[in-house]
């Protein structure tokens, strides 16, 4: 395959197994790169991961838990434009509930783009620069959209794009409608996302896909050459990429919706 590096594929029995594995990789990354922030994602795939992380952190001995809390710094991939951090549909709110409050972290330890900035362009530049000033990402965990997006890097998208405001596709607004009472029109039309530049600069990447609905896009990722039509395919040029999937996402045969960019 052109432009692709070898990668590791880990297949767990189910989403619960995936969640435990990814949570333990997050804890390992904190020890391996204590000075570097984690790169985090939102979405339904990640919800059980943060629940597993809470359980694993609760099992740490108190001094180790304290070290983890004090040293924590993470940067999320993306945020919707126009939503306040307290908006129930915002990624900031999702992270507050899934991670920041349960782990007892300060708000500034869990960084996201400011969706309410009057200038999304300026906010994207500020966010990208803040990440760079923190040393770049240690481990970056990513989900995958049905159309192959990572973060909110919608197809078509090159690997040379950095943090920026983006317009969301109809497919993505439909995929994410559940957090907006099932109404795709209520999903913001714009977002700020880290680009492939910041993502590929992470020391290690972990792409997570669970459930039958991800089987089609996972098949594309495993079989197509890297290209702008499948933004996740750029991850395959990274020397330390691990795919963590469950059996349903890897299943052959009739699969979930195929969403292409055209
Ligand atoms: C969303 C987010 C991504 C996320 C992906 C998968 O739109 N921007 O960061 O990984 O789509 O979401 P889900 O896990 O809900 O399928």
Coordinates of C-alpha atoms and ligand atoms in Angstrom, one line a residue:
X1 CA 0.0 0.0 0.0
X2 CA 1.4 3.4 -1.0
X3 CA 2.4 5.9 1.7
X4 CA 1.4 3.6 4.5
X5 CA 3.4 2.3 7.4
X6 CA 2.9 -1.0 9.2
X7 CA 0.4 -0.7 12.1
X8 CA -0.9 -2.8 15.0
X9 CA -4.5 -4.0 14.9
X10 CA -6.0 -5.1 18.2
X11 CA -9.4 -6.7 18.1
X12 CA -11.3 -7.1 21.4
X13 CA -14.5 -9.2 21.8
X14 CA -16.7 -6.2 22.4
X15 CA -16.9 -2.5 23.1
X16 CA -16.4 -3.1 26.9
X17 CA -13.1 -4.9 26.1
X18 CA -12.0 -2.0 23.8
X19 CA -12.8 0.5 26.5
X20 CA -10.7 -1.2 29.2
X21 CA -7.8 -1.5 26.8
X22 CA -7.9 2.1 25.6
X23 CA -8.3 3.4 29.2
X24 CA -5.2 1.4 30.2
X25 CA -3.3 2.9 27.3
X26 CA -4.2 6.4 28.4
X27 CA -2.8 5.7 31.9
X28 CA 0.3 4.2 30.4
X29 CA 0.8 7.3 28.2
X30 CA 0.6 9.5 31.2
X31 CA 3.6 7.6 32.7
X32 CA 5.5 7.4 29.4
X33 CA 5.2 11.0 28.5
X34 CA 4.4 12.8 31.8
X35 CA 5.4 16.1 30.3
X36 CA 3.1 15.8 27.2
X37 CA -0.6 16.3 27.0
X38 CA -3.0 13.6 25.9
X39 CA -5.0 14.0 22.8
X40 CA -8.7 13.1 23.5
X41 CA -11.8 12.6 21.5
X42 CA -15.6 12.7 22.1
X43 CA -18.4 10.7 20.7
X44 CA -20.3 7.5 21.6
X45 CA -17.2 5.3 21.0
X46 CA -15.4 7.2 23.7
X47 CA -18.1 7.2 26.4
X48 CA -17.3 3.7 27.7
X49 CA -13.6 4.5 27.5
X50 CA -14.0 7.4 30.0
X51 CA -16.1 5.2 32.2
X52 CA -13.4 2.5 32.2
X53 CA -10.8 5.2 32.9
X54 CA -12.7 6.3 35.9
X55 CA -12.8 2.7 37.2
X56 CA -9.1 2.2 36.6
X57 CA -8.2 5.5 38.2
X58 CA -10.3 4.5 41.3
X59 CA -8.2 1.3 41.6
X60 CA -4.9 3.3 41.7
X61 CA -3.3 3.7 45.1
X62 CA -3.8 7.2 46.5
X63 CA -0.3 8.6 45.8
X64 CA -0.5 7.4 42.1
X65 CA -4.0 8.9 41.8
X66 CA -2.7 12.2 43.1
X67 CA 0.2 12.2 40.7
X68 CA -2.2 11.5 37.8
X69 CA -4.6 14.3 38.9
X70 CA -1.9 16.9 39.4
X71 CA 0.0 16.1 36.2
X72 CA -3.1 15.8 33.9
X73 CA -3.3 17.9 30.8
X74 CA -5.3 17.0 27.7
X75 CA -6.3 18.7 24.5
X76 CA -9.5 17.6 22.8
X77 CA -9.7 17.3 19.0
X78 CA -12.6 19.5 18.4
X79 CA -15.6 21.6 19.5
X80 CA -18.7 23.0 17.8
X81 CA -18.7 26.7 16.9
X82 CA -21.5 28.6 18.6
X83 CA -22.0 26.4 21.7
X84 CA -21.1 27.5 25.2
X85 CA -19.1 25.1 27.4
X86 CA -22.3 24.4 29.5
X87 CA -24.4 23.7 26.4
X88 CA -25.5 20.0 26.7
X89 CA -24.5 19.4 23.1
X90 CA -21.0 20.8 23.4
X91 CA -18.0 18.6 23.6
X92 CA -16.8 20.7 26.6
X93 CA -19.9 19.6 28.5
X94 CA -19.3 16.0 27.5
X95 CA -15.7 16.1 28.7
X96 CA -16.7 17.8 32.0
X97 CA -19.2 15.1 32.7
X98 CA -17.1 12.1 31.5
X99 CA -13.7 13.1 32.7
X100 CA -13.0 16.4 34.4
X101 CA -15.6 16.2 37.2
X102 CA -15.3 12.4 37.9
X103 CA -11.5 12.6 38.1
X104 CA -11.5 15.8 40.1
X105 CA -9.5 17.8 37.5
X106 CA -9.4 21.6 37.2
X107 CA -11.2 22.9 34.1
X108 CA -8.0 24.2 32.6
X109 CA -6.5 20.7 32.7
X110 CA -9.0 19.5 30.0
X111 CA -8.5 21.9 27.1
X112 CA -10.9 22.3 24.2
X113 CA -11.3 25.0 21.5
X114 CA -13.6 27.8 22.7
X115 CA -16.8 27.4 20.7
X116 CA -18.0 30.8 21.6
X117 CA -15.0 32.8 20.4
X118 CA -16.1 35.7 18.2
X119 CA -13.4 34.7 15.7
X120 CA -13.2 30.9 15.1
X121 CA -10.1 31.5 12.9
X122 CA -8.3 33.3 15.7
X123 CA -9.4 30.7 18.2
X124 CA -8.1 27.9 16.0
X125 CA -4.7 29.6 15.8
X126 CA -4.7 30.2 19.5
X127 CA -5.6 26.6 20.3
X128 CA -3.0 25.1 17.9
X129 CA -0.4 27.4 19.4
X130 CA -1.3 26.5 22.9
X131 CA -0.9 22.8 22.0
X132 CA 2.4 23.5 20.4
X133 CA 3.6 25.4 23.5
X134 CA 2.7 22.4 25.6
X135 CA 5.1 20.2 23.6
X136 CA 2.6 18.6 21.2
X137 CA 0.7 15.5 21.9
X138 CA 1.9 12.3 23.6
X139 CA -0.8 9.7 22.8
X140 CA -3.7 10.9 20.6
X141 CA -6.9 8.8 20.8
X142 CA -9.3 9.1 17.9
X143 CA -12.7 7.8 16.9
X144 CA -13.7 7.7 13.3
X145 CA -16.7 9.1 11.5
X146 CA -18.8 7.1 9.1
X147 CA -17.4 9.1 6.2
X148 CA -13.8 8.6 7.5
X149 CA -13.4 11.9 9.3
X150 CA -11.1 12.1 12.3
X151 CA -11.6 15.0 14.7
X152 CA -13.8 17.0 12.4
X153 CA -11.4 16.7 9.4
X154 CA -14.1 16.1 6.8
X155 CA -13.3 14.6 3.4
X156 CA -11.8 15.7 1.2
X157 CA -8.9 16.7 3.4
X158 CA -5.1 16.7 3.0
X159 CA -2.5 15.8 5.6
X160 CA -1.1 19.4 5.4
X161 CA -4.0 21.1 7.2
X162 CA -3.6 22.3 10.7
X163 CA -6.1 23.5 13.4
X164 CA -8.9 25.5 11.7
X165 CA -12.6 26.1 11.5
X166 CA -14.4 23.7 9.3
X167 CA -17.9 23.3 7.8
X168 CA -19.6 20.0 8.8
X169 CA -21.0 17.7 6.2
X170 CA -24.7 16.7 6.2
X171 CA -23.5 13.1 6.9
X172 CA -21.7 14.2 10.0
X173 CA -24.5 16.3 11.3
X174 CA -26.8 13.3 10.9
X175 CA -24.3 11.0 12.6
X176 CA -24.1 13.4 15.6
X177 CA -27.8 14.3 15.8
X178 CA -28.4 12.0 18.8
X179 CA -26.8 14.6 21.1
X180 CA -29.3 17.2 19.7
X181 CA -32.6 15.5 20.3
X182 CA -32.1 13.6 17.0
X183 CA -32.4 16.7 14.9
X184 CA -29.5 17.0 12.4
X185 CA -30.5 20.7 11.7
X186 CA -29.8 21.4 15.4
X187 CA -26.2 20.2 15.1
X188 CA -24.0 23.2 14.6
X189 CA -22.9 23.6 11.0
X190 CA -19.3 24.6 11.9
X191 CA -16.6 23.4 14.2
X192 CA -13.0 24.0 15.2
X193 CA -10.8 21.0 14.8
X194 CA -7.1 20.0 15.2
X195 CA -5.8 19.2 11.7
X196 CA -3.8 16.2 10.5
X197 CA -0.7 18.3 11.1
X198 CA -1.2 18.3 14.9
X199 CA -2.6 14.8 14.9
X200 CA 0.2 13.2 13.0
X201 CA 2.8 15.1 15.2
X202 CA 1.5 13.0 18.2
X203 CA 4.1 10.5 19.5
X204 CA 1.6 7.7 19.2
X205 CA -1.9 7.3 17.7
X206 CA -4.8 5.0 18.8
X207 CA -7.8 4.8 16.5
X208 CA -10.8 3.3 18.1
X209 CA -13.8 1.8 16.3
X210 CA -16.6 -0.3 17.8
X211 CA -19.9 -1.6 16.5
X212 CA -21.3 -2.9 13.2
X213 CA -21.9 0.7 11.9
X214 CA -18.1 1.2 11.7
X215 CA -17.4 -2.0 9.7
X216 CA -17.7 -0.3 6.2
X217 CA -15.4 2.6 7.0
X218 CA -13.0 0.3 8.8
X219 CA -12.9 -1.9 5.7
X220 CA -12.0 1.2 3.6
X221 CA -9.3 2.2 6.1
X222 CA -7.7 -1.3 5.9
X223 CA -7.9 -1.6 2.1
X224 CA -7.6 1.8 0.5
X225 CA -4.4 3.8 -0.2
X226 CA -4.1 7.0 1.8
X227 CA -6.1 9.8 0.1
X228 CA -8.1 13.0 0.8
X229 CA -11.3 11.1 0.4
X230 CA -10.7 9.2 3.6
X231 CA -9.1 11.5 6.1
X232 CA -8.4 8.7 8.6
X233 CA -6.2 7.1 6.0
X234 CA -3.6 9.7 6.6
X235 CA -3.1 8.1 10.1
X236 CA -1.5 5.2 8.3
X237 CA 1.6 7.2 7.5
X238 CA 2.3 7.5 11.2
X239 CA 5.0 5.1 12.5
X240 CA 3.2 4.3 15.7
X241 CA -0.5 3.7 14.9
X242 CA -2.6 1.1 16.7
X243 CA -6.2 0.4 15.7
X244 CA -8.3 -0.9 18.6
X245 CA -11.6 -2.4 17.3
X246 CA -14.2 -4.8 18.5
X247 CA -15.3 -8.0 16.6
X248 CA -18.5 -6.2 15.3
X249 CA -16.5 -3.4 13.6
X250 CA -14.2 -6.0 12.0
X251 CA -17.1 -8.2 10.8
X252 CA -17.1 -9.1 7.1
X253 CA -20.3 -9.4 5.1
X254 CA -23.3 -7.0 4.9
X255 CA -22.2 -3.9 6.8
X256 CA -23.5 -0.6 8.1
X257 CA -24.0 2.5 6.0
X258 CA -21.3 3.3 3.5
X259 CA -20.8 7.1 3.5
X260 CA -18.6 8.5 0.8
X261 CA -17.5 12.0 0.4
X262 CA -19.0 12.6 -3.0
Ligands
LIG1 C1 -17.5 12.9 15.8 C2 -16.2 13.6 16.4 C3 -15.1 12.7 16.3 C4 -15.6 11.3 16.7 C5 -16.4 10.7 15.6 C6 -17.0 9.4 15.9 O1 -18.0 13.7 14.9 N1 -15.9 14.8 15.9 O2 -14.0 13.1 17.1 O3 -14.5 10.5 16.9 O4 -17.3 11.7 15.2 O5 -18.1 9.5 16.7 P1 -18.9 8.3 17.4 O6 -17.9 7.7 18.4 O7 -20.1 8.9 18.1 O8 -19.2 7.3 16.4

